[in-house]
Short mmCIF file of C-alpha atoms and ligand atoms in Angstrom, two decimals:
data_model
loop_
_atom_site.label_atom_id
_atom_site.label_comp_id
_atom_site.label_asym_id
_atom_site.label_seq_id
_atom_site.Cartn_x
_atom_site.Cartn_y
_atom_site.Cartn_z
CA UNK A 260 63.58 -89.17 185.13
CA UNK A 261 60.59 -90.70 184.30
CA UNK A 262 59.96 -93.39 181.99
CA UNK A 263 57.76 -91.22 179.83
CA UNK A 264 60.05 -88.59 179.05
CA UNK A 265 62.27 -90.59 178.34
CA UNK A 266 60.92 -92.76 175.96
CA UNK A 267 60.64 -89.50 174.30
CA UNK A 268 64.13 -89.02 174.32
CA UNK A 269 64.52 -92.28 172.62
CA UNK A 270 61.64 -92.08 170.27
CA UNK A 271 63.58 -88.50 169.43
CA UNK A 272 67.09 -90.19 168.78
CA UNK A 273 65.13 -93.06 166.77
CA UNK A 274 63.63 -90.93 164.36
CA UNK A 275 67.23 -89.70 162.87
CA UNK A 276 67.44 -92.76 161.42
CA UNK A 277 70.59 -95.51 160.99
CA UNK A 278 69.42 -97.17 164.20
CA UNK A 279 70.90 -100.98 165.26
CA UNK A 280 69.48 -103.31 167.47
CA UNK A 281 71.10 -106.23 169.71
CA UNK A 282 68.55 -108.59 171.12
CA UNK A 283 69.19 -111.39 173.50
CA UNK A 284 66.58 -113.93 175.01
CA UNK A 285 64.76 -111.09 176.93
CA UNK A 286 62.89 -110.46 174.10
CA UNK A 287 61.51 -113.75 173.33
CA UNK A 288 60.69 -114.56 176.76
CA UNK A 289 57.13 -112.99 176.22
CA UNK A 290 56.76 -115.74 173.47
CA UNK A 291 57.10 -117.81 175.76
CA UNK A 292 61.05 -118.76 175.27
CA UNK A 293 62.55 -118.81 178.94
CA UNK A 294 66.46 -117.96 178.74
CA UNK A 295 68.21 -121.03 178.38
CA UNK A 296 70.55 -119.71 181.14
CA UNK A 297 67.36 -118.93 183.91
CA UNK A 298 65.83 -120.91 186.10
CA UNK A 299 62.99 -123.09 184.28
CA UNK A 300 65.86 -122.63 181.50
CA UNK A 301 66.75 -125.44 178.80
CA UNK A 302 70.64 -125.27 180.77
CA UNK A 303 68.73 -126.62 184.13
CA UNK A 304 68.03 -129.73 182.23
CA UNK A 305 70.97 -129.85 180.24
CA UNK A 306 74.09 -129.08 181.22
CA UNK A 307 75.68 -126.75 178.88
CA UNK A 308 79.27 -128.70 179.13
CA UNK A 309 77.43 -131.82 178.84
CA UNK A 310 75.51 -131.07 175.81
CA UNK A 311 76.28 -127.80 174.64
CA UNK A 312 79.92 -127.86 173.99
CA UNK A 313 81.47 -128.13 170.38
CA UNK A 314 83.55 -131.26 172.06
CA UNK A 315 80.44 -132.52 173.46
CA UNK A 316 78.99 -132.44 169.98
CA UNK A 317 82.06 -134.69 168.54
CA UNK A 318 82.06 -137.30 171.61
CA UNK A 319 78.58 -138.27 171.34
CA UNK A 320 76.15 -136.68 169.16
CA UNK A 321 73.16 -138.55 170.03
CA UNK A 322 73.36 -137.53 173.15
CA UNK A 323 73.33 -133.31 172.04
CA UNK A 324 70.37 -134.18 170.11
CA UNK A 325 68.18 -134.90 173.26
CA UNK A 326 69.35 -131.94 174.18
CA UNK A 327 68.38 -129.62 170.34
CA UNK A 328 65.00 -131.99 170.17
CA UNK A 329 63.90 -129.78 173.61
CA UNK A 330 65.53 -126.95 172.32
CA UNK A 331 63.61 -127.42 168.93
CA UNK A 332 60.66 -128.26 170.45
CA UNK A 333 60.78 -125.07 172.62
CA UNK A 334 61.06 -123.09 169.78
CA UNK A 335 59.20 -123.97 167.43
CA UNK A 336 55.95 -123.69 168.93
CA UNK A 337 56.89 -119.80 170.08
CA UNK A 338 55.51 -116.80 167.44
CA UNK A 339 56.84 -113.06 167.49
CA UNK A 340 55.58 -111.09 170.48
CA UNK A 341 55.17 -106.95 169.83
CA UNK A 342 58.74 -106.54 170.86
CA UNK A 343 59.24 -108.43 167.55
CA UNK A 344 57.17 -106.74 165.26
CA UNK A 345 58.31 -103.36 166.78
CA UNK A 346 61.38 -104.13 165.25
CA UNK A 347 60.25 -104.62 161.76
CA UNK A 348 58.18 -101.23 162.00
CA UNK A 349 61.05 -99.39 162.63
CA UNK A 350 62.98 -101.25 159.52
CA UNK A 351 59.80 -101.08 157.14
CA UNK A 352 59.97 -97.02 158.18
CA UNK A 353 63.69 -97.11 157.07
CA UNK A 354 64.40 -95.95 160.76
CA UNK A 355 66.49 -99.34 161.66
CA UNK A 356 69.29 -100.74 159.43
CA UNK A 357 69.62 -104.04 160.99
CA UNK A 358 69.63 -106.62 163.63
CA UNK A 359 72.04 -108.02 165.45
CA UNK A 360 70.36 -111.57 167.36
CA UNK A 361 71.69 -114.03 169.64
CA UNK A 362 68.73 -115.75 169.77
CA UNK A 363 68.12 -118.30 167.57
CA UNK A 364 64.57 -118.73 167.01
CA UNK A 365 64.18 -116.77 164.32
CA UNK A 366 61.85 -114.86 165.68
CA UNK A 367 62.71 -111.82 163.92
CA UNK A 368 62.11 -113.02 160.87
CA UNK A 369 58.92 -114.54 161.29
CA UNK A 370 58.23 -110.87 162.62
CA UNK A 371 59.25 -109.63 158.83
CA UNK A 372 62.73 -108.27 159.93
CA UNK A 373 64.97 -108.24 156.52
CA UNK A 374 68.07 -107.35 157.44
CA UNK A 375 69.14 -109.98 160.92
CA UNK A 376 72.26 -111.02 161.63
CA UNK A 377 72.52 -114.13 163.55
CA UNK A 378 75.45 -113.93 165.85
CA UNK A 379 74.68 -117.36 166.93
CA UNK A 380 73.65 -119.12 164.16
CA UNK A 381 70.56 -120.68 163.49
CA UNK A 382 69.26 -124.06 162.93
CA UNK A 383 68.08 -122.67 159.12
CA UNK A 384 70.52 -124.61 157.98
CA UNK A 385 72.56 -127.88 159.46
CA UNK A 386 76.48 -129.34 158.46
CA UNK A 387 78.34 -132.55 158.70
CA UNK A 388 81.18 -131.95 161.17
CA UNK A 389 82.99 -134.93 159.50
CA UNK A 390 82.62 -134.83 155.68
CA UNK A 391 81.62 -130.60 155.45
CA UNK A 392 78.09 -131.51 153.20
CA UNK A 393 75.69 -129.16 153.78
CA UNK A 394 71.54 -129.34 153.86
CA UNK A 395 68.50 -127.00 154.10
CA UNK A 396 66.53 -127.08 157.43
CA UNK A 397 64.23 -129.19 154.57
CA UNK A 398 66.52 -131.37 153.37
CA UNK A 399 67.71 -132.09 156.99
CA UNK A 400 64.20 -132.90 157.70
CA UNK A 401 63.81 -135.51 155.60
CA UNK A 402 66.68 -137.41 156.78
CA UNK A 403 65.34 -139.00 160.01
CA UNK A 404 64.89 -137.92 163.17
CA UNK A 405 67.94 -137.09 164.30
CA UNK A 406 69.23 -136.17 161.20
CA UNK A 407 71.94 -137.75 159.64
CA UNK A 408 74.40 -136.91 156.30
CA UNK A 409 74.60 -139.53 153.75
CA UNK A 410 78.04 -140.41 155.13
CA UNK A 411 75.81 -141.72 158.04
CA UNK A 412 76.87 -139.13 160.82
CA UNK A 413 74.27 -136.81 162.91
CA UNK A 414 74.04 -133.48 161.35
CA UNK A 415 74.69 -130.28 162.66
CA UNK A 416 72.02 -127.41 163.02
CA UNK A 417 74.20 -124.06 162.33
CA UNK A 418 73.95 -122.73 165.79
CA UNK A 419 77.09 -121.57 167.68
CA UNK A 420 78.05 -124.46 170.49
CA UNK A 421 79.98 -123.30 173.15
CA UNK A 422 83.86 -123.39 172.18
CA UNK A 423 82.95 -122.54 168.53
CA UNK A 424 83.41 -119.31 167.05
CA UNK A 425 80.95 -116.67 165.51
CA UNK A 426 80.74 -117.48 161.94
CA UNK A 427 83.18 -114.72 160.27
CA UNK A 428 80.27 -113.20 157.89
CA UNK A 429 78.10 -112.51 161.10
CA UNK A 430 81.31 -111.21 162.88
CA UNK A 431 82.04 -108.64 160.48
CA UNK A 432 78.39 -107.63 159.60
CA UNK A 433 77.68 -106.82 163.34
CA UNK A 434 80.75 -104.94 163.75
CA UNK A 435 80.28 -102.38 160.68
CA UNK A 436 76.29 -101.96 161.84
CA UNK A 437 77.73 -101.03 165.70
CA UNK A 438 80.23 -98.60 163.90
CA UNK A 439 78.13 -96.65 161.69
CA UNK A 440 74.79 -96.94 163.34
CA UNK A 441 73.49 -93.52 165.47
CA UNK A 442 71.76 -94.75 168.05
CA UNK A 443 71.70 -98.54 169.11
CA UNK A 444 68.76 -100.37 170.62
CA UNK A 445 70.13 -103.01 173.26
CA UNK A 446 67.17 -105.03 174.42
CA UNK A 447 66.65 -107.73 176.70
CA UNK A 448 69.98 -109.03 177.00
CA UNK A 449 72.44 -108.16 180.20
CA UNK A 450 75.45 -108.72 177.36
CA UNK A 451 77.30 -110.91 179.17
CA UNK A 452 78.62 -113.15 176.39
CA UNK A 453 81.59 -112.52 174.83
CA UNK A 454 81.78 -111.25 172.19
CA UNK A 455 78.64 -109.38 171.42
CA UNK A 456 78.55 -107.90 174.36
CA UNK A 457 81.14 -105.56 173.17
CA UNK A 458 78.43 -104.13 169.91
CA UNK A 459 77.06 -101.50 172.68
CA UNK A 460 80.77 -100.33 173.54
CA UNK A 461 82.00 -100.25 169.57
CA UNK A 462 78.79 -98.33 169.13
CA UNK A 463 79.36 -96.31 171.89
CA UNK A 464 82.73 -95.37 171.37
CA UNK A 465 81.50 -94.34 167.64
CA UNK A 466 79.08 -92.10 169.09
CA UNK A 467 75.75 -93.44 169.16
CA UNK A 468 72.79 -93.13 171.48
CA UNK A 469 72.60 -96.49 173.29
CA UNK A 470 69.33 -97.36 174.54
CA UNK A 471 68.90 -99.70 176.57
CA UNK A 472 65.39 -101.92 177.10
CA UNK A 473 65.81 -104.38 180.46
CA UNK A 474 63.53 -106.04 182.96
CA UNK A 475 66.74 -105.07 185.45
CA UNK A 476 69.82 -102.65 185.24
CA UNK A 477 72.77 -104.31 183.83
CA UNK A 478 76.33 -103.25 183.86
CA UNK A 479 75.70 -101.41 180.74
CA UNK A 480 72.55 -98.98 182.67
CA UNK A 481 75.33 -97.69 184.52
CA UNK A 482 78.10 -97.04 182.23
CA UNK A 483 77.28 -96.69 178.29
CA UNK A 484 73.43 -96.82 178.60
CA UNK A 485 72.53 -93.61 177.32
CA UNK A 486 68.49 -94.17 178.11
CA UNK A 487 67.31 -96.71 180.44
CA UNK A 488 63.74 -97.64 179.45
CA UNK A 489 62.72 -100.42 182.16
CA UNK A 490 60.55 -102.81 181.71
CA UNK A 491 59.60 -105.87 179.34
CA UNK A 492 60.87 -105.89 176.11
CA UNK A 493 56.91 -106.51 174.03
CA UNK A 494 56.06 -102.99 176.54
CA UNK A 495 58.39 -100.72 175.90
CA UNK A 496 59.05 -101.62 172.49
CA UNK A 497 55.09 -101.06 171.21
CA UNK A 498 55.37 -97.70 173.83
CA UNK A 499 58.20 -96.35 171.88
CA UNK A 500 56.78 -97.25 168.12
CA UNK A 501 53.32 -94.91 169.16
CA UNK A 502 55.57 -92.46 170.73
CA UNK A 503 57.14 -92.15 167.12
CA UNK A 504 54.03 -91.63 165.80
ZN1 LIG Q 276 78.73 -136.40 156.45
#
């Protein structure tokens, strides 16, 4: 099959409408975001269990905030790539009802995406794990660098540390958009992590189209993926807006 024909295939099941995406760090690579878990990665220099964990976090949180200054750094220099702002052209055309992200760069966003649910939290907003105040990214900027509550304890951004769980709201958001969307767009992410890698199969097993957008097969190409459109995510993505059009 070739990739042309079947980007009209997808354009074709896109243009129904009630369309979901999951994204993973595939598609912010082109802004210049390397997967934390890949080589070059933000994992190579910091060991997830060393600086990633929630218990990590609670031992010594100095040290995890070496560890979100490179993360934060990383980020915040990057800017939506046309894999981005493909996404909020098929929202603004009422084609897509929603995002499902676990990125954390709020990329989609800056993009213009309304409706993104971050699996994995975001660093929007930041907690005290030991007296539950909360702050605004701006309010939590303008208490040092790292951040600390007025109780005097480093401050939490509201991203998802490894041993923590999805935050509920997220949880159940993503799980009605996989079960009543028509066709889901899974791009740049091998979904591997538990547990959004099981959106595609809930939105499988309800019936929808799953297209899938990778550099490489996954394990999905072979068994759910209903179209395979290889390549990078900022490509394909602008290919299959203009095919809509
Ligand atoms: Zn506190």
């Amino acid at each position: 099959m070739s990739l042309k024909s079947d980007l009209s295939k997808a354009a074709l099941a896109l243009k129904r409408g009630r369309v979901a995406a999951l994204t993973g760090a595939g598609i912010s690579t082109e802004s210049g975001i390397p997967d934390f878990r890949s080589r070059g990665g933000l994992w190579e220099r910091f060991a997830p269990e060393e600086y990633a964990t929630i218990e990590a976090f609670y031992r010594d949180p100095a040290k995890v905030w070496r560890m979100l200054e490179a993360m934060e750094k990383l980020l915040s220099s990057a800017n939506p790539n046309d894999a981005h702002k493909a996404l909020a052209t098929l929202e603004e055309r009422k084609l897509l009802d929603g995002i499902i992200t676990q990125n954390v760069d709020m990329l989609h966003q800056a993009a213009g995406s309304r409706r993104v649910i971050e699996f994995h939290g975001s660093s929007s907003a930041y907690t005290c794990l030991w007296c539950d105040a909360r702050y605004s990214r701006e309010e939590a900027e303008g208490r040092g660098n790292p951040p600390l509550c007025r109780c005097g304890r480093h401050l939490k951004p509201d991203v998802v540390f490894f041993g923590e769980g999805i935050p509920p709201e997220a949880m159940s958001m993503a799980d009605q958009l996989a079960k009543s969307c028509k066709a889901m767009l899974v791009v740049g992410t091998s979904a591997e992590v538990y547990p959004a890698n099981q959106m595609p199969h809930i939105a499988s097993r309800s019936g929808a189209t799953i297209i899938e957008i990778n550099l490489e097969p996954t394990h999905l190409t072979s068994s759910i993926t209903d179209i395979f459109l290889q390549g990078s995510a900022g490509e394909v993505m602008g290919a299959l807006v203009e095919a809509l059009s």
